[in-house]
Coordinates of C-alpha atoms in Angstrom, one line a residue:
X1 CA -26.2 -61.9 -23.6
X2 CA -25.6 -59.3 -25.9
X3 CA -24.5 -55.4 -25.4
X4 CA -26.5 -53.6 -28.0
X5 CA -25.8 -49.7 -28.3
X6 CA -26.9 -48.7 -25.2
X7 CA -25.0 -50.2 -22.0
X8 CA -28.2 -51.1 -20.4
X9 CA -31.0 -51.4 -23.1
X10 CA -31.0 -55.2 -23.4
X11 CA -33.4 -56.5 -20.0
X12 CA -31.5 -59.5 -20.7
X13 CA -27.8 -58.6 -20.3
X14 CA -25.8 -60.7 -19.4
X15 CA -22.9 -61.3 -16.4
X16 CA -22.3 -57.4 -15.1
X17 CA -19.4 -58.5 -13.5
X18 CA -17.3 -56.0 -15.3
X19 CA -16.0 -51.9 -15.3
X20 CA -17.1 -49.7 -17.6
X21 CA -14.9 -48.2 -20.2
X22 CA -15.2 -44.9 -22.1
X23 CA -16.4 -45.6 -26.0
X24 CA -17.4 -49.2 -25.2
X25 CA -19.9 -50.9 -23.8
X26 CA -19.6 -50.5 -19.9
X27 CA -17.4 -53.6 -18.3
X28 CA -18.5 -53.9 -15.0
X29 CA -17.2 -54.5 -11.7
X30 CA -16.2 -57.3 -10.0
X31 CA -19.1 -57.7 -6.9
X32 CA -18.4 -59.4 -3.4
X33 CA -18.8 -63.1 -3.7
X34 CA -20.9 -63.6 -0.5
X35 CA -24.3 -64.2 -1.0
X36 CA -27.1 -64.4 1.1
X37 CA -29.0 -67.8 2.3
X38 CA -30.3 -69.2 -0.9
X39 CA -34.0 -70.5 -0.6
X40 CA -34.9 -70.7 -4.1
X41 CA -38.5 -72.9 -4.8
X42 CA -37.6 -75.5 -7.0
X43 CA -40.3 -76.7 -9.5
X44 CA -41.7 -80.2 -8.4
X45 CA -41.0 -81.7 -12.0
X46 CA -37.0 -81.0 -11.5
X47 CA -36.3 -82.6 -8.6
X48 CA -34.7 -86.0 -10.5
X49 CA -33.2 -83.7 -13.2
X50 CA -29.6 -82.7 -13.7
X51 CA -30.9 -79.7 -15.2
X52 CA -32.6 -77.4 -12.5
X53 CA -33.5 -74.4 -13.0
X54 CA -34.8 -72.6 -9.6
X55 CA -36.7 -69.1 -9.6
X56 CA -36.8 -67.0 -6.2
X57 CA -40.3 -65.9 -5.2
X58 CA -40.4 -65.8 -1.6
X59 CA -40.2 -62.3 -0.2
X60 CA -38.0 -62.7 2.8
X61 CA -35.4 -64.4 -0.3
X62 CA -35.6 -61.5 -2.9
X63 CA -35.3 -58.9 -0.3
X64 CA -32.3 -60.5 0.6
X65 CA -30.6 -60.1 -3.0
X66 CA -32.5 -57.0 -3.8
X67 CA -30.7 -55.5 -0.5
X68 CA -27.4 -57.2 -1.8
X69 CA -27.5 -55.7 -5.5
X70 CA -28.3 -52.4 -4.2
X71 CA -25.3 -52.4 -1.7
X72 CA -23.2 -53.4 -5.0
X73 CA -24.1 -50.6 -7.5
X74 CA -23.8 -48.5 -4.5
X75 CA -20.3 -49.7 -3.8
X76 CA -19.7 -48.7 -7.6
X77 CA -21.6 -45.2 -7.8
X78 CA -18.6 -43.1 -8.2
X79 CA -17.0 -45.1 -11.2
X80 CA -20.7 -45.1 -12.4
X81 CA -21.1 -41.1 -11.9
X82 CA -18.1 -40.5 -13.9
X83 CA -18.7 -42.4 -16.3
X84 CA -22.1 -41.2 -17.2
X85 CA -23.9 -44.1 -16.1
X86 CA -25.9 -43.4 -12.9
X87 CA -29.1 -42.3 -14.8
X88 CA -29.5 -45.9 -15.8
X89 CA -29.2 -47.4 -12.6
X90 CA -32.6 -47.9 -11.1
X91 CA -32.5 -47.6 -7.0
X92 CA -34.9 -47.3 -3.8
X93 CA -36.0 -43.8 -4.0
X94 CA -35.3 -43.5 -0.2
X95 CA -31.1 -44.3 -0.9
X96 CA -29.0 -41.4 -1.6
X97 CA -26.4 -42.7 -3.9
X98 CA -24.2 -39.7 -3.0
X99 CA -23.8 -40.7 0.6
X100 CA -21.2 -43.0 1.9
X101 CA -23.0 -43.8 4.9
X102 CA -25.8 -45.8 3.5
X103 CA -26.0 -49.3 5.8
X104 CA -27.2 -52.7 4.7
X105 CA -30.1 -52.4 7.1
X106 CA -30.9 -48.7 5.2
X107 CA -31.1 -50.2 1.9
X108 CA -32.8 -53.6 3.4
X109 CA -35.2 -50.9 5.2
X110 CA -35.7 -48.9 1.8
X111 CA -36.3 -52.3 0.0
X112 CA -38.9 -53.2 1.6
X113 CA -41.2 -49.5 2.2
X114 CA -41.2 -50.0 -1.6
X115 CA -41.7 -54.4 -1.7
X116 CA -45.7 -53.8 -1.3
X117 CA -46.3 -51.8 -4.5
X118 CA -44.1 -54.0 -6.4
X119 CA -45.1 -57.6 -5.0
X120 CA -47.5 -58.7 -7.4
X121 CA -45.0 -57.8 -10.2
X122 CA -42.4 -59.9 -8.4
X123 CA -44.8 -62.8 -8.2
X124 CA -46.3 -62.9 -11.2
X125 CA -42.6 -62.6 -12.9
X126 CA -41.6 -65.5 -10.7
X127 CA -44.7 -67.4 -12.1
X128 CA -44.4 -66.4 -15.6
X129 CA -40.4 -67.9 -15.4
X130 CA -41.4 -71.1 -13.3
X131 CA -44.2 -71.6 -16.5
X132 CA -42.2 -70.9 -19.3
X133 CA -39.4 -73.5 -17.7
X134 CA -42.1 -76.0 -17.2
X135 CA -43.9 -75.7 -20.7
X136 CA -40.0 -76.6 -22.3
X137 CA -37.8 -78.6 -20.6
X138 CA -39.5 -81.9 -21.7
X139 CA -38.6 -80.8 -24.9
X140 CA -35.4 -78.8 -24.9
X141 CA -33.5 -81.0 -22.6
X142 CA -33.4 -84.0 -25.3
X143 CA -32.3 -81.4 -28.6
X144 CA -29.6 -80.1 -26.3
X145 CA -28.0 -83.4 -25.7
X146 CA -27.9 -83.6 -29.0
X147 CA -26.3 -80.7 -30.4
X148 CA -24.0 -80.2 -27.5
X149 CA -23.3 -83.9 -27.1
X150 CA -23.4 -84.4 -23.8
X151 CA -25.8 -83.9 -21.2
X152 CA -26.6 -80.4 -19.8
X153 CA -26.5 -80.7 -16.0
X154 CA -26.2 -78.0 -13.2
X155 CA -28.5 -76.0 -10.7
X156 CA -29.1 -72.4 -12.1
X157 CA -31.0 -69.8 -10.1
X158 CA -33.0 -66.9 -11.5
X159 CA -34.3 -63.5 -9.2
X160 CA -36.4 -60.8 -10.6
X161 CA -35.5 -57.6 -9.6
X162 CA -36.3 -54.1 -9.2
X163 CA -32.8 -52.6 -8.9
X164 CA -30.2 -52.2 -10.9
X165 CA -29.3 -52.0 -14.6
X166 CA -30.7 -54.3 -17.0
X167 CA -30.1 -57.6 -16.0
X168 CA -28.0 -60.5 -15.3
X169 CA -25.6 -62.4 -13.2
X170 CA -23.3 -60.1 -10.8
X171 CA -20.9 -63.2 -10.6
X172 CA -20.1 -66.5 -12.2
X173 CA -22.2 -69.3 -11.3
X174 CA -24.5 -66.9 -9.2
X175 CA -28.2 -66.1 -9.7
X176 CA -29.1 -64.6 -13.5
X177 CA -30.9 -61.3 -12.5
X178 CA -34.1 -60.2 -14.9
X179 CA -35.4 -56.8 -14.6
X180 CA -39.3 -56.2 -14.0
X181 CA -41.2 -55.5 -16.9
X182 CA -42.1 -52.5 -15.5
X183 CA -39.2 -51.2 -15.1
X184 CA -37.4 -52.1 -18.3
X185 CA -36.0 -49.3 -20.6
X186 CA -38.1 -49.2 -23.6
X187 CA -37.0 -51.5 -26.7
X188 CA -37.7 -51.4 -30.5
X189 CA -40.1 -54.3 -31.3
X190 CA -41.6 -57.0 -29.2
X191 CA -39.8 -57.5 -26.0
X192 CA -37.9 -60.6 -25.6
X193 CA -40.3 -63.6 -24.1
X194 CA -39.1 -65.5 -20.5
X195 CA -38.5 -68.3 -22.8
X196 CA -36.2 -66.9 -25.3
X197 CA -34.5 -65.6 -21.8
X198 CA -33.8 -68.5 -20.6
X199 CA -32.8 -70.4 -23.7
X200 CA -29.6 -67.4 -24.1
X201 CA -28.8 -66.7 -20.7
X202 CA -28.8 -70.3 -19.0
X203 CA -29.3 -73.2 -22.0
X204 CA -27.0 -71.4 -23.6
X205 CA -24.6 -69.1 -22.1
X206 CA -24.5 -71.1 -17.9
X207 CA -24.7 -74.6 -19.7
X208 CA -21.7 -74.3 -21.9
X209 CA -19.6 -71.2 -19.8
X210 CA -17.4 -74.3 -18.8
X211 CA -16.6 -75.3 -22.4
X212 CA -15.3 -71.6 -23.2
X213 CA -13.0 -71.0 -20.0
X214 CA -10.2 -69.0 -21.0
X215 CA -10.9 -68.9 -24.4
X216 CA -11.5 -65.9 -26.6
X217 CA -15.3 -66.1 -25.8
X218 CA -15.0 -67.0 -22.7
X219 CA -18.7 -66.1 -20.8
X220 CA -16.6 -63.2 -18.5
X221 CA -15.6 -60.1 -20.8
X222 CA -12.8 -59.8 -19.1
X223 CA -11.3 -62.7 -20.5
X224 CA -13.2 -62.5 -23.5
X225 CA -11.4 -61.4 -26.5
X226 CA -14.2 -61.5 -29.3
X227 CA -17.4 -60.6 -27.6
X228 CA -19.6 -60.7 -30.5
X229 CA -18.1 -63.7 -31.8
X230 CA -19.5 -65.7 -28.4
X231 CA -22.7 -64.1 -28.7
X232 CA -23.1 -64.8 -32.1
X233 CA -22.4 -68.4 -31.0
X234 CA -25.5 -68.2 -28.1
X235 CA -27.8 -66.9 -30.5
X236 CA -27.1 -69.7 -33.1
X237 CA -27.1 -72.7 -30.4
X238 CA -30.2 -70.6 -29.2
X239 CA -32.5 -70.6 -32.0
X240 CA -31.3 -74.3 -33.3
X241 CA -32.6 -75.1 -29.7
X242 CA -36.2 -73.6 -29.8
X243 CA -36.4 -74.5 -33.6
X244 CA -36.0 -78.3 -33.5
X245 CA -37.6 -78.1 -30.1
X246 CA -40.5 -77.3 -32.0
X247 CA -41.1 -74.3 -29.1
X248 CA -40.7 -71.6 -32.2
X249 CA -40.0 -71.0 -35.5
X250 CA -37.1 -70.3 -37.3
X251 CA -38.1 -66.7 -38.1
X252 CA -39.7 -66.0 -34.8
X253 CA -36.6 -66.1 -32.9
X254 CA -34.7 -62.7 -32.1
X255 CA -31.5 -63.0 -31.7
X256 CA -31.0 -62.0 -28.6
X257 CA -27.5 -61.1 -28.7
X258 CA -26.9 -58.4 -30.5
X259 CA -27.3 -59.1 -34.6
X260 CA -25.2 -60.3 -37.0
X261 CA -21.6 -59.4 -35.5
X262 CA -19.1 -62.5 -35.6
X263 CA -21.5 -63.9 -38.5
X264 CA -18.6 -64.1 -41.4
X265 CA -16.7 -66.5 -38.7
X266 CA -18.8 -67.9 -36.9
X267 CA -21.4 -69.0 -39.4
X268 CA -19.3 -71.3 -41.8
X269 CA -18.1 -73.1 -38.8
X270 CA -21.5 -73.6 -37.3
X271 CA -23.8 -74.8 -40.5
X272 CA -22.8 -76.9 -42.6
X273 CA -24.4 -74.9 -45.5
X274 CA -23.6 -71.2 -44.4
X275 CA -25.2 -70.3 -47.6
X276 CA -28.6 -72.1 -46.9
X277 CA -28.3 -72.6 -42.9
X278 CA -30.4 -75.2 -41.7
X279 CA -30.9 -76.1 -38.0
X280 CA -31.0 -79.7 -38.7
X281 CA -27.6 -79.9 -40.9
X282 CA -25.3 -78.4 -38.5
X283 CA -21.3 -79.2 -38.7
X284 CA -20.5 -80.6 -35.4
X285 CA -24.1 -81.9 -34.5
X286 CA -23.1 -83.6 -31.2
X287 CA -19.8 -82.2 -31.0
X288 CA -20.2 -78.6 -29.4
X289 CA -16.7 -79.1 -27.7
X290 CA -15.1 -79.3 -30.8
X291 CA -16.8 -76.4 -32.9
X292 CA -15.8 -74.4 -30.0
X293 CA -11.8 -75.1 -30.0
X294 CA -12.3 -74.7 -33.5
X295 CA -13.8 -71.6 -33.2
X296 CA -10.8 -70.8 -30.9
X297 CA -8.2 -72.0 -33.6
X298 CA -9.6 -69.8 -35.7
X299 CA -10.2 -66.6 -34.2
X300 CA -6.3 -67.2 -32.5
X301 CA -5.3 -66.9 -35.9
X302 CA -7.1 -63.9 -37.0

């Protein structure tokens, strides 16, 4: 997902697993891999898919990785302080980012005092994720297979959250974070829908991270070389996706990314009329592994 101007104005960022740089778009940390117990409710209609996509809802399951995000930006607070970033990061009231002493059962404790007044928020997120899923996999599935010429498999995992910065995965292959509505920074313009969400983070970004290891837009920014080349990517597979899905149309779709970056590059390789692009006359319809070593031909030669 795309950086725009502000390091945490998009409510869908994507991964945070980066440190922040002065003049740039924060890069963030790299968190502790251990993760708490997974008990993610998986939608009835999944259960024969290779494509799942899982949404936590239980409380006992998002306190656990509410108490574990917390303890990471925690963990972080100085770099974050100096930086200029700690207004953005939303926490417990009851944690004093200041104080190295917090424990995990302080923050777990903290957590919950505030878990009541924001439970229907975290259920009826979980509910409006689980429906947007459910209303487009039938269709979305088959137009992935073929534009990306295989087919999309994997279990992905999605939390909503209170904490934090935006949004998200902490780590590769771990759960995609998505801030509360509530709790969102304001945007320009209508806010993002749960189904333009997942189409960027996980049909696009989680499905195809393994095509674009090590390349120059590779789905970690620290290997990443050309950011807004690979999101410029996303938000074309994105809204080719929902278009011949028939879930939106063409001039409905934002693109979620970040605008028009990468375009000049990007663009030629991806339509097959740059000039008049048309999300049913792509280049490599079916080929997505080969636009994307093209794409790193090219940009290796910029």
């Amino acid at each position: 997902m795309a950086r725009s101007s502000h390091p945490f104005s998009n409510p869908f960022g994507n991964t945070e697993e980066e440190q922040p740089r002065r003049g740039k778009p924060p890069r963030f940390f790299a968190p502790d891999r251990t993760e708490p117990t997974r008990k993610f409710e998986k939608l009835p209609e999944q259960i024969e898919s290779s494509l799942n996509i899982e949404v936590a809802s239980s409380p006992e399951e998002i306190v656990d990785y509410e108490t574990k995000r917390v303890r990471w930006y925690l963990n972080k607070w100085k770099r974050y302080k100096e930086l200029g970033y700690d207004s953005v990061i939303r926490l417990p009231a009851s944690i004093n980012p200041e104080s190295m002493e917090v424990t995990d059962d302080e923050i777990r404790a903290a957590i919950q005092n505030e878990f009541h007044t924001n439970k229907n928020d975290y259920e009826s997120y979980a509910e409006t994720f689980k429906e947007a899923w459910s209303t487009m996999r039938e269709k979305v599935i088959p137009i992935m297979e073929q534009i990306y010429g295989f087919q999309p498999a994997g279990d992905f995992h999605i939390v909503p959250t209170a904490y934090g910065t935006g949004g998200g995965s902490l780590e590769k292959d771990g759960p995609v974070f998505f801030r509360l509505p509530k709790f969102r920074p304001p945007t320009n313009g209508e806010p993002i829908t749960e189904v333009e969400a997942i189409t960027h983070e996980i049909l696009c970004h989680e499905v195809t991270a393994h095509l674009r290891e090590e390349t120059a837009i590779d789905d970690s920014p620290v290997v990443a070389t050309h950011q807004e080349y690979k999101e410029r990517l996303m938000d074309l597979l994105g809204r080719t996706l929902l278009v011949r899905a028939g879930i939106m149309k063409r001039e409905g779709v934002r693109m979620v990314g970040g605008g028009d970056a990468g375009a000049p590059d990007i663009d030629p390789l991806y339509y097959t009329d740059p000039e008049h692009p048309d999300e049913n006359n792509l280049r490599y319809e079916g080929r997505l592994p080969d636009l994307i070593k093209d794409i790193e031909t090219k940009l290796s030669q910029s």
